[in-house]
CSV table of N, CA and C and ligand atoms in Angstrom, one decimal:
chain,number,residue,atom,x,y,z
A,1,MET,N,18.1,-31.8,0.5
A,1,MET,CA,18.9,-31.1,-0.5
A,1,MET,C,20.4,-31.1,0.0
A,2,LYS,N,21.2,-31.4,-1.0
A,2,LYS,CA,22.6,-31.5,-0.7
A,2,LYS,C,23.3,-30.2,-0.5
A,3,VAL,N,24.4,-30.2,0.3
A,3,VAL,CA,25.1,-28.9,0.5
A,3,VAL,C,25.5,-28.3,-0.8
A,4,SER,N,26.0,-29.1,-1.7
A,4,SER,CA,26.5,-28.5,-3.0
A,4,SER,C,25.3,-27.8,-3.8
A,5,GLU,N,24.1,-28.4,-3.7
A,5,GLU,CA,23.0,-27.9,-4.4
A,5,GLU,C,22.6,-26.5,-3.8
A,6,ILE,N,22.7,-26.4,-2.4
A,6,ILE,CA,22.3,-25.2,-1.7
A,6,ILE,C,23.3,-24.1,-2.1
A,7,VAL,N,24.6,-24.5,-2.2
A,7,VAL,CA,25.6,-23.5,-2.5
A,7,VAL,C,25.4,-23.0,-4.0
A,8,ASP,N,25.1,-24.0,-4.9
A,8,ASP,CA,24.9,-23.6,-6.3
A,8,ASP,C,23.7,-22.6,-6.4
A,9,LYS,N,22.7,-22.8,-5.6
A,9,LYS,CA,21.5,-22.0,-5.6
A,9,LYS,C,21.9,-20.5,-5.3
A,10,HIS,N,22.8,-20.3,-4.4
A,10,HIS,CA,23.1,-19.0,-3.9
A,10,HIS,C,24.4,-18.4,-4.5
A,11,GLY,N,25.3,-19.3,-4.9
A,11,GLY,CA,26.6,-18.9,-5.3
A,11,GLY,C,27.6,-19.0,-4.1
A,12,ASN,N,28.8,-19.3,-4.4
A,12,ASN,CA,29.7,-19.5,-3.2
A,12,ASN,C,30.5,-18.4,-2.7
A,13,ALA,N,30.0,-17.1,-3.0
A,13,ALA,CA,30.7,-15.9,-2.4
A,13,ALA,C,30.4,-15.9,-0.9
A,14,ARG,N,31.3,-15.4,-0.1
A,14,ARG,CA,31.2,-15.3,1.3
A,14,ARG,C,30.0,-14.6,1.8
A,15,GLU,N,29.6,-13.5,1.0
A,15,GLU,CA,28.4,-12.7,1.4
A,15,GLU,C,27.1,-13.6,1.4
A,16,ASN,N,27.1,-14.7,0.7
A,16,ASN,CA,25.9,-15.6,0.7
A,16,ASN,C,25.9,-16.6,1.8
A,17,LEU,N,26.9,-16.6,2.7
A,17,LEU,CA,27.0,-17.6,3.7
A,17,LEU,C,25.7,-17.7,4.6
A,18,ILE,N,25.2,-16.5,5.1
A,18,ILE,CA,24.0,-16.5,6.0
A,18,ILE,C,22.8,-17.2,5.3
A,19,GLN,N,22.6,-16.9,4.1
A,19,GLN,CA,21.4,-17.5,3.4
A,19,GLN,C,21.7,-19.0,3.2
A,20,ILE,N,22.9,-19.4,2.9
A,20,ILE,CA,23.2,-20.8,2.7
A,20,ILE,C,23.0,-21.5,4.0
A,21,LEU,N,23.4,-20.9,5.2
A,21,LEU,CA,23.3,-21.5,6.5
A,21,LEU,C,21.8,-21.7,6.8
A,22,HIS,N,21.0,-20.7,6.4
A,22,HIS,CA,19.5,-20.8,6.6
A,22,HIS,C,19.0,-22.0,5.9
A,23,ASP,N,19.3,-22.1,4.6
A,23,ASP,CA,18.8,-23.2,3.8
A,23,ASP,C,19.3,-24.6,4.4
A,24,LEU,N,20.5,-24.6,4.8
A,24,LEU,CA,21.1,-25.9,5.3
A,24,LEU,C,20.3,-26.3,6.6
A,25,GLN,N,20.1,-25.3,7.4
A,25,GLN,CA,19.3,-25.6,8.7
A,25,GLN,C,17.9,-26.0,8.4
A,26,ASP,N,17.3,-25.3,7.4
A,26,ASP,CA,15.9,-25.7,7.0
A,26,ASP,C,15.8,-27.1,6.5
A,27,ALA,N,16.9,-27.5,5.8
A,27,ALA,CA,16.9,-28.9,5.2
A,27,ALA,C,17.4,-30.0,6.1
A,28,SER,N,17.8,-29.6,7.3
A,28,SER,CA,18.4,-30.6,8.2
A,28,SER,C,17.4,-31.5,8.9
A,29,GLY,N,16.1,-31.1,9.0
A,29,GLY,CA,15.1,-32.0,9.6
A,29,GLY,C,15.1,-31.8,11.1
A,30,ASP,N,16.0,-31.2,11.7
A,30,ASP,CA,16.0,-31.0,13.1
A,30,ASP,C,16.4,-29.5,13.5
A,31,HIS,N,16.1,-28.6,12.6
A,31,HIS,CA,16.4,-27.2,12.8
A,31,HIS,C,17.8,-26.9,13.4
A,32,SER,N,18.8,-27.6,12.9
A,32,SER,CA,20.1,-27.4,13.3
A,32,SER,C,21.1,-27.5,12.2
A,33,LEU,N,22.3,-27.0,12.4
A,33,LEU,CA,23.4,-27.2,11.5
A,33,LEU,C,24.2,-28.4,11.9
A,34,HIS,N,24.4,-29.3,11.0
A,34,HIS,CA,25.2,-30.5,11.3
A,34,HIS,C,26.7,-30.4,10.9
A,35,ARG,N,27.5,-30.8,11.8
A,35,ARG,CA,28.9,-30.7,11.7
A,35,ARG,C,29.4,-31.2,10.3
A,36,GLU,N,28.9,-32.3,9.8
A,36,GLU,CA,29.4,-32.9,8.6
A,36,GLU,C,29.1,-32.0,7.4
A,37,ASP,N,27.9,-31.3,7.5
A,37,ASP,CA,27.5,-30.4,6.4
A,37,ASP,C,28.3,-29.2,6.4
A,38,LEU,N,28.7,-28.7,7.7
A,38,LEU,CA,29.6,-27.5,7.7
A,38,LEU,C,30.9,-27.8,7.2
A,39,GLU,N,31.4,-29.0,7.4
A,39,GLU,CA,32.7,-29.4,6.9
A,39,GLU,C,32.6,-29.4,5.3
A,40,ASP,N,31.6,-30.0,4.8
A,40,ASP,CA,31.4,-30.0,3.3
A,40,ASP,C,31.4,-28.6,2.8
A,41,LEU,N,30.6,-27.7,3.5
A,41,LEU,CA,30.4,-26.3,3.1
A,41,LEU,C,31.7,-25.6,3.1
A,42,ALA,N,32.5,-25.8,4.1
A,42,ALA,CA,33.9,-25.2,4.2
A,42,ALA,C,34.7,-25.6,3.0
A,43,GLY,N,34.7,-26.8,2.6
A,43,GLY,CA,35.4,-27.3,1.4
A,43,GLY,C,35.0,-26.6,0.2
A,44,ILE,N,33.6,-26.6,0.0
A,44,ILE,CA,33.1,-26.0,-1.2
A,44,ILE,C,33.3,-24.5,-1.3
A,45,MET,N,33.2,-23.8,-0.2
A,45,MET,CA,33.3,-22.4,-0.3
A,45,MET,C,34.7,-21.9,0.0
A,46,GLY,N,35.7,-22.8,0.3
A,46,GLY,CA,37.0,-22.4,0.5
A,46,GLY,C,37.2,-21.6,1.8
A,47,LEU,N,36.4,-21.9,2.8
A,47,LEU,CA,36.4,-21.2,4.1
A,47,LEU,C,36.9,-22.2,5.1
A,48,SER,N,37.3,-21.8,6.3
A,48,SER,CA,37.6,-22.7,7.3
A,48,SER,C,36.3,-23.1,8.1
A,49,VAL,N,36.3,-24.3,8.7
A,49,VAL,CA,35.2,-24.8,9.4
A,49,VAL,C,35.0,-23.8,10.6
A,50,SER,N,36.1,-23.4,11.2
A,50,SER,CA,35.9,-22.5,12.4
A,50,SER,C,35.3,-21.2,12.1
A,51,ASP,N,35.6,-20.7,10.9
A,51,ASP,CA,35.0,-19.4,10.4
A,51,ASP,C,33.5,-19.6,10.3
A,52,ILE,N,33.1,-20.7,9.7
A,52,ILE,CA,31.7,-21.0,9.5
A,52,ILE,C,31.0,-21.2,10.8
A,53,VAL,N,31.6,-22.0,11.7
A,53,VAL,CA,31.0,-22.2,13.0
A,53,VAL,C,30.9,-20.9,13.8
A,54,GLY,N,31.9,-20.1,13.7
A,54,GLY,CA,31.9,-18.8,14.3
A,54,GLY,C,30.8,-17.9,13.9
A,55,THR,N,30.6,-17.9,12.6
A,55,THR,CA,29.4,-17.1,12.0
A,55,THR,C,28.1,-17.7,12.5
A,56,ALA,N,28.0,-19.0,12.4
A,56,ALA,CA,26.7,-19.6,12.9
A,56,ALA,C,26.4,-19.4,14.3
A,57,SER,N,27.5,-19.4,15.1
A,57,SER,CA,27.3,-19.2,16.6
A,57,SER,C,26.9,-17.8,17.0
A,58,PHE,N,27.3,-16.9,16.1
A,58,PHE,CA,27.0,-15.5,16.4
A,58,PHE,C,25.5,-15.2,16.3
A,59,TYR,N,24.8,-15.8,15.5
A,59,TYR,CA,23.4,-15.6,15.3
A,59,TYR,C,22.5,-16.5,16.0
A,60,THR,N,21.5,-16.0,16.8
A,60,THR,CA,20.7,-16.9,17.6
A,60,THR,C,19.7,-17.7,16.8
A,61,MET,N,19.5,-17.3,15.5
A,61,MET,CA,18.6,-18.2,14.7
A,61,MET,C,19.2,-19.5,14.2
A,62,PHE,N,20.5,-19.6,14.4
A,62,PHE,CA,21.2,-20.9,14.1
A,62,PHE,C,21.5,-21.7,15.3
A,63,SER,N,21.4,-23.0,15.2
A,63,SER,CA,21.7,-23.9,16.3
A,63,SER,C,22.6,-25.0,15.8
A,64,LEU,N,23.6,-25.2,16.7
A,64,LEU,CA,24.5,-26.4,16.3
A,64,LEU,C,24.1,-27.6,17.1
A,65,GLN,N,23.0,-27.5,17.9
A,65,GLN,CA,22.4,-28.7,18.6
A,65,GLN,C,21.1,-29.0,17.9
A,66,PRO,N,20.7,-30.3,17.8
A,66,PRO,CA,19.4,-30.7,17.3
A,66,PRO,C,18.3,-30.0,18.1
A,67,ARG,N,17.3,-29.5,17.4
A,67,ARG,CA,16.1,-28.9,18.0
A,67,ARG,C,14.8,-29.7,17.6
A,68,GLY,N,13.7,-29.2,18.2
A,68,GLY,CA,12.5,-29.9,18.0
A,68,GLY,C,11.9,-29.6,16.6
A,69,ARG,N,10.7,-30.2,16.3
A,69,ARG,CA,10.1,-30.0,15.1
A,69,ARG,C,9.5,-28.6,15.0
A,70,HIS,N,9.1,-28.0,16.1
A,70,HIS,CA,8.6,-26.6,16.1
A,70,HIS,C,9.4,-25.8,17.1
A,71,ILE,N,9.8,-24.6,16.7
A,71,ILE,CA,10.5,-23.7,17.5
A,71,ILE,C,9.6,-22.6,18.1
A,72,ILE,N,9.5,-22.6,19.4
A,72,ILE,CA,8.7,-21.5,20.0
A,72,ILE,C,9.6,-20.5,20.6
A,73,ARG,N,9.4,-19.2,20.1
A,73,ARG,CA,10.2,-18.1,20.6
A,73,ARG,C,9.4,-17.1,21.3
A,74,VAL,N,9.6,-16.8,22.5
A,74,VAL,CA,8.9,-15.8,23.3
A,74,VAL,C,9.7,-14.5,23.2
A,75,CYS,N,9.1,-13.4,22.7
A,75,CYS,CA,9.8,-12.1,22.6
A,75,CYS,C,10.0,-11.5,24.0
A,76,VAL,N,11.2,-11.2,24.3
A,76,VAL,CA,11.6,-10.6,25.6
A,76,VAL,C,12.1,-9.2,25.5
A,77,SER,N,11.9,-8.5,24.4
A,77,SER,CA,12.3,-7.1,24.2
A,77,SER,C,11.4,-6.2,25.0
A,78,PRO,N,11.9,-5.0,25.3
A,78,PRO,CA,11.2,-4.1,26.3
A,78,PRO,C,9.6,-4.0,26.1
A,79,PRO,N,9.1,-3.7,24.9
A,79,PRO,CA,7.6,-3.6,24.8
A,79,PRO,C,6.9,-4.9,25.2
A,80,CYS,N,7.4,-6.0,24.9
A,80,CYS,CA,6.8,-7.3,25.3
A,80,CYS,C,7.0,-7.5,26.8
A,81,HIS,N,8.2,-7.1,27.2
A,81,HIS,CA,8.5,-7.3,28.7
A,81,HIS,C,7.5,-6.5,29.5
A,82,ILE,N,7.2,-5.2,29.1
A,82,ILE,CA,6.3,-4.4,29.9
A,82,ILE,C,4.9,-5.0,29.8
A,83,MET,N,4.6,-5.6,28.7
A,83,MET,CA,3.2,-6.2,28.6
A,83,MET,C,3.1,-7.6,29.2
A,84,GLY,N,4.1,-8.1,29.9
A,84,GLY,CA,4.0,-9.3,30.6
A,84,GLY,C,4.6,-10.5,29.9
A,85,ASP,N,5.8,-10.4,29.4
A,85,ASP,CA,6.5,-11.6,28.8
A,85,ASP,C,6.7,-12.7,29.9
A,86,ASP,N,6.8,-12.3,31.1
A,86,ASP,CA,7.0,-13.3,32.2
A,86,ASP,C,5.9,-14.3,32.2
A,87,ASN,N,4.7,-13.8,32.1
A,87,ASN,CA,3.5,-14.7,32.0
A,87,ASN,C,3.5,-15.6,30.9
A,88,ILE,N,4.0,-15.1,29.7
A,88,ILE,CA,4.0,-15.9,28.5
A,88,ILE,C,5.1,-17.0,28.6
A,89,LEU,N,6.3,-16.6,29.2
A,89,LEU,CA,7.4,-17.6,29.4
A,89,LEU,C,6.9,-18.7,30.4
A,90,ALA,N,6.2,-18.2,31.4
A,90,ALA,CA,5.7,-19.2,32.4
A,90,ALA,C,4.6,-20.1,31.8
A,91,ALA,N,3.8,-19.6,30.9
A,91,ALA,CA,2.7,-20.4,30.3
A,91,ALA,C,3.4,-21.5,29.4
A,92,VAL,N,4.4,-21.1,28.6
A,92,VAL,CA,5.1,-22.1,27.7
A,92,VAL,C,5.8,-23.1,28.6
A,93,ARG,N,6.5,-22.6,29.6
A,93,ARG,CA,7.2,-23.5,30.6
A,93,ARG,C,6.2,-24.6,31.2
A,94,ASP,N,5.1,-24.1,31.7
A,94,ASP,CA,4.1,-25.0,32.3
A,94,ASP,C,3.6,-26.0,31.3
A,95,LYS,N,3.3,-25.5,30.1
A,95,LYS,CA,2.6,-26.3,29.1
A,95,LYS,C,3.6,-27.4,28.6
A,96,LEU,N,4.8,-27.0,28.4
A,96,LEU,CA,5.8,-28.0,27.8
A,96,LEU,C,6.6,-28.8,28.8
A,97,GLY,N,6.7,-28.2,30.0
A,97,GLY,CA,7.6,-28.8,31.0
A,97,GLY,C,9.0,-28.8,30.7
A,98,VAL,N,9.4,-27.7,30.0
A,98,VAL,CA,10.9,-27.5,29.7
A,98,VAL,C,11.2,-26.1,30.0
A,99,GLU,N,12.5,-25.9,30.2
A,99,GLU,CA,13.0,-24.5,30.4
A,99,GLU,C,13.5,-23.9,29.1
A,100,LEU,N,13.8,-22.6,29.2
A,100,LEU,CA,14.3,-21.9,28.0
A,100,LEU,C,15.6,-22.6,27.5
A,101,GLY,N,15.6,-22.8,26.2
A,101,GLY,CA,16.8,-23.5,25.6
A,101,GLY,C,16.7,-25.0,25.4
A,102,GLU,N,15.6,-25.5,26.0
A,102,GLU,CA,15.4,-27.0,26.0
A,102,GLU,C,14.4,-27.4,25.0
A,103,THR,N,14.5,-28.7,24.7
A,103,THR,CA,13.6,-29.4,23.7
A,103,THR,C,12.8,-30.4,24.5
A,104,THR,N,11.5,-30.6,24.1
A,104,THR,CA,10.7,-31.6,24.8
A,104,THR,C,11.2,-33.0,24.5
A,105,ALA,N,10.9,-33.9,25.3
A,105,ALA,CA,11.4,-35.3,25.2
A,105,ALA,C,10.9,-35.9,23.9
A,106,ASP,N,9.7,-35.5,23.4
A,106,ASP,CA,9.2,-36.1,22.2
A,106,ASP,C,9.8,-35.3,20.9
A,107,ARG,N,10.7,-34.4,21.2
A,107,ARG,CA,11.3,-33.6,20.1
A,107,ARG,C,10.3,-32.8,19.3
A,108,MET,N,9.1,-32.5,19.9
A,108,MET,CA,8.1,-31.7,19.2
A,108,MET,C,8.4,-30.3,19.2
A,109,PHE,N,8.8,-29.7,20.4
A,109,PHE,CA,9.1,-28.3,20.6
A,109,PHE,C,10.4,-28.0,21.2
A,110,THR,N,11.0,-26.9,20.7
A,110,THR,CA,12.2,-26.3,21.4
A,110,THR,C,11.7,-24.9,21.8
A,111,PHE,N,12.1,-24.6,23.1
A,111,PHE,CA,11.6,-23.3,23.7
A,111,PHE,C,12.7,-22.3,23.8
A,112,GLU,N,12.6,-21.2,23.1
A,112,GLU,CA,13.6,-20.2,23.1
A,112,GLU,C,13.0,-18.8,23.4
A,113,SER,N,13.9,-17.8,23.7
A,113,SER,CA,13.5,-16.4,23.8
A,113,SER,C,14.0,-15.7,22.5
A,114,SER,N,13.4,-14.6,22.3
A,114,SER,CA,13.8,-13.8,21.1
A,114,SER,C,13.8,-12.3,21.4
A,115,SER,N,14.6,-11.6,20.6
A,115,SER,CA,14.4,-10.2,20.6
A,115,SER,C,13.2,-9.8,19.7
A,116,CYS,N,12.9,-8.6,19.6
A,116,CYS,CA,11.6,-8.1,18.9
A,116,CYS,C,11.3,-8.9,17.7
A,117,LEU,N,10.0,-9.4,17.6
A,117,LEU,CA,9.5,-10.2,16.5
A,117,LEU,C,8.7,-9.3,15.5
A,118,GLY,N,8.8,-8.0,15.7
A,118,GLY,CA,8.2,-7.0,14.8
A,118,GLY,C,6.7,-6.9,14.9
A,119,ALA,N,6.2,-7.3,16.1
A,119,ALA,CA,4.7,-7.1,16.3
A,119,ALA,C,4.4,-6.5,17.6
A,120,CYS,N,5.2,-5.5,18.0
A,120,CYS,CA,5.1,-4.8,19.3
A,120,CYS,C,3.7,-4.3,19.6
A,121,GLY,N,3.0,-3.9,18.5
A,121,GLY,CA,1.6,-3.4,18.7
A,121,GLY,C,0.7,-4.3,19.3
A,122,VAL,N,1.0,-5.6,19.3
A,122,VAL,CA,0.1,-6.7,19.8
A,122,VAL,C,0.8,-7.4,20.9
A,123,ALA,N,1.8,-6.7,21.6
A,123,ALA,CA,2.5,-7.4,22.7
A,123,ALA,C,1.6,-7.8,23.8
A,124,PRO,N,1.9,-8.9,24.5
A,124,PRO,CA,3.1,-9.8,24.4
A,124,PRO,C,3.0,-10.8,23.2
A,125,VAL,N,4.1,-11.1,22.7
A,125,VAL,CA,4.1,-11.9,21.4
A,125,VAL,C,5.0,-13.1,21.5
A,126,LEU,N,4.7,-14.1,20.8
A,126,LEU,CA,5.6,-15.3,20.6
A,126,LEU,C,5.5,-15.7,19.1
A,127,SER,N,6.5,-16.4,18.7
A,127,SER,CA,6.4,-17.0,17.3
A,127,SER,C,6.5,-18.6,17.5
A,128,ILE,N,5.8,-19.2,16.6
A,128,ILE,CA,6.1,-20.7,16.5
A,128,ILE,C,6.4,-20.9,15.0
A,129,ASP,N,7.6,-21.3,14.8
A,129,ASP,CA,8.2,-21.4,13.4
A,129,ASP,C,8.0,-20.1,12.7
A,130,ASP,N,7.3,-19.9,11.6
A,130,ASP,CA,7.2,-18.7,10.9
A,130,ASP,C,6.0,-17.9,11.3
A,131,GLU,N,5.2,-18.4,12.2
A,131,GLU,CA,3.9,-17.7,12.6
A,131,GLU,C,4.1,-16.9,13.8
A,132,VAL,N,3.6,-15.7,13.8
A,132,VAL,CA,3.7,-14.8,15.0
A,132,VAL,C,2.3,-14.7,15.6
A,133,TYR,N,2.2,-14.8,17.0
A,133,TYR,CA,0.9,-14.7,17.7
A,133,TYR,C,1.0,-13.6,18.7
A,134,GLY,N,0.0,-12.7,18.8
A,134,GLY,CA,0.0,-11.6,19.7
A,134,GLY,C,-1.1,-11.5,20.6
A,135,ASN,N,-1.2,-10.4,21.4
A,135,ASN,CA,-2.2,-10.3,22.4
A,135,ASN,C,-2.4,-11.5,23.3
A,136,LEU,N,-1.3,-12.0,23.7
A,136,LEU,CA,-1.3,-13.4,24.3
A,136,LEU,C,-1.7,-13.3,25.8
A,137,THR,N,-2.3,-14.3,26.2
A,137,THR,CA,-2.6,-14.6,27.7
A,137,THR,C,-2.1,-16.0,27.9
A,138,ARG,N,-2.1,-16.4,29.2
A,138,ARG,CA,-1.6,-17.8,29.5
A,138,ARG,C,-2.6,-18.8,28.7
A,139,ALA,N,-3.9,-18.5,28.8
A,139,ALA,CA,-4.9,-19.4,28.2
A,139,ALA,C,-4.6,-19.5,26.7
A,140,LYS,N,-4.4,-18.4,26.1
A,140,LYS,CA,-4.2,-18.4,24.6
A,140,LYS,C,-3.0,-19.2,24.3
A,141,VAL,N,-1.9,-19.0,25.0
A,141,VAL,CA,-0.7,-19.8,24.7
A,141,VAL,C,-0.9,-21.3,24.8
A,142,HIS,N,-1.7,-21.7,25.8
A,142,HIS,CA,-2.0,-23.1,26.0
A,142,HIS,C,-2.8,-23.6,24.8
A,143,GLU,N,-3.8,-22.8,24.4
A,143,GLU,CA,-4.7,-23.1,23.3
A,143,GLU,C,-3.9,-23.3,22.0
A,144,ILE,N,-2.9,-22.4,21.7
A,144,ILE,CA,-2.1,-22.4,20.5
A,144,ILE,C,-1.3,-23.7,20.5
A,145,ILE,N,-0.7,-24.0,21.6
A,145,ILE,CA,0.2,-25.2,21.6
A,145,ILE,C,-0.7,-26.4,21.5
A,146,ASP,N,-1.9,-26.5,22.1
A,146,ASP,CA,-2.8,-27.6,22.0
A,146,ASP,C,-3.1,-27.8,20.5
A,147,ARG,N,-3.4,-26.7,19.8
A,147,ARG,CA,-3.8,-26.8,18.4
A,147,ARG,C,-2.6,-27.4,17.6
A,148,ILE,N,-1.4,-27.0,17.8
A,148,ILE,CA,-0.3,-27.6,17.1
A,148,ILE,C,-0.1,-29.0,17.4
A,149,VAL,N,-0.2,-29.4,18.7
A,149,VAL,CA,-0.1,-30.8,19.0
A,149,VAL,C,-1.1,-31.6,18.3
A,150,ALA,N,-2.4,-31.1,18.3
A,150,ALA,CA,-3.5,-31.9,17.7
A,150,ALA,C,-3.2,-32.0,16.2
A,151,ALA,N,-2.7,-31.0,15.6
A,151,ALA,CA,-2.4,-31.0,14.1
A,151,ALA,C,-1.3,-32.0,13.8
A,152,ASN,N,-0.5,-32.3,14.7
A,152,ASN,CA,0.7,-33.2,14.5
A,152,ASN,C,0.3,-34.7,14.9
A,153,ASN,N,-0.9,-34.9,15.4
A,153,ASN,CA,-1.3,-36.3,15.7
A,153,ASN,C,-2.2,-36.9,14.7
B,1,FES,S1,9.1,-6.1,21.4
B,1,FES,FE1,8.0,-8.0,21.2
B,1,FES,S2,7.4,-8.0,19.2
B,1,FES,FE2,8.5,-6.1,19.4
């Protein structure tokens, strides 16, 4: 989808910028915002590129760097921390061989932390793309990742 089509869908008022950035990132193919798209967007919306980049940089859900096909976010807010987010972070790290903020060499996964994912009752929790997984153990994390890898092969 082109930048102009996304702006047309939402309207070019400043208050629609976050939703427009979401759609732009979803359409990017690598879960990131591309510089050339932000330049087009600035022209269409009558904003400066630095204003748009500043807004995008403020929110952790946006990335200005290319990311993997799937985004794994481990919740590190207090309820998940108390229930062992360290174990879950270690399980993802061991399974993927990357550190927080990194993308696997095959560009399949990007590993990130997150604030509350809204499922504290089943802490510890992680999300993969739009799916949230709870009551996690190391084994369960490995199993979930294996399932996604198998589905992509
Ligand atoms: S604190 Fe982890 S889901 Fe709410």
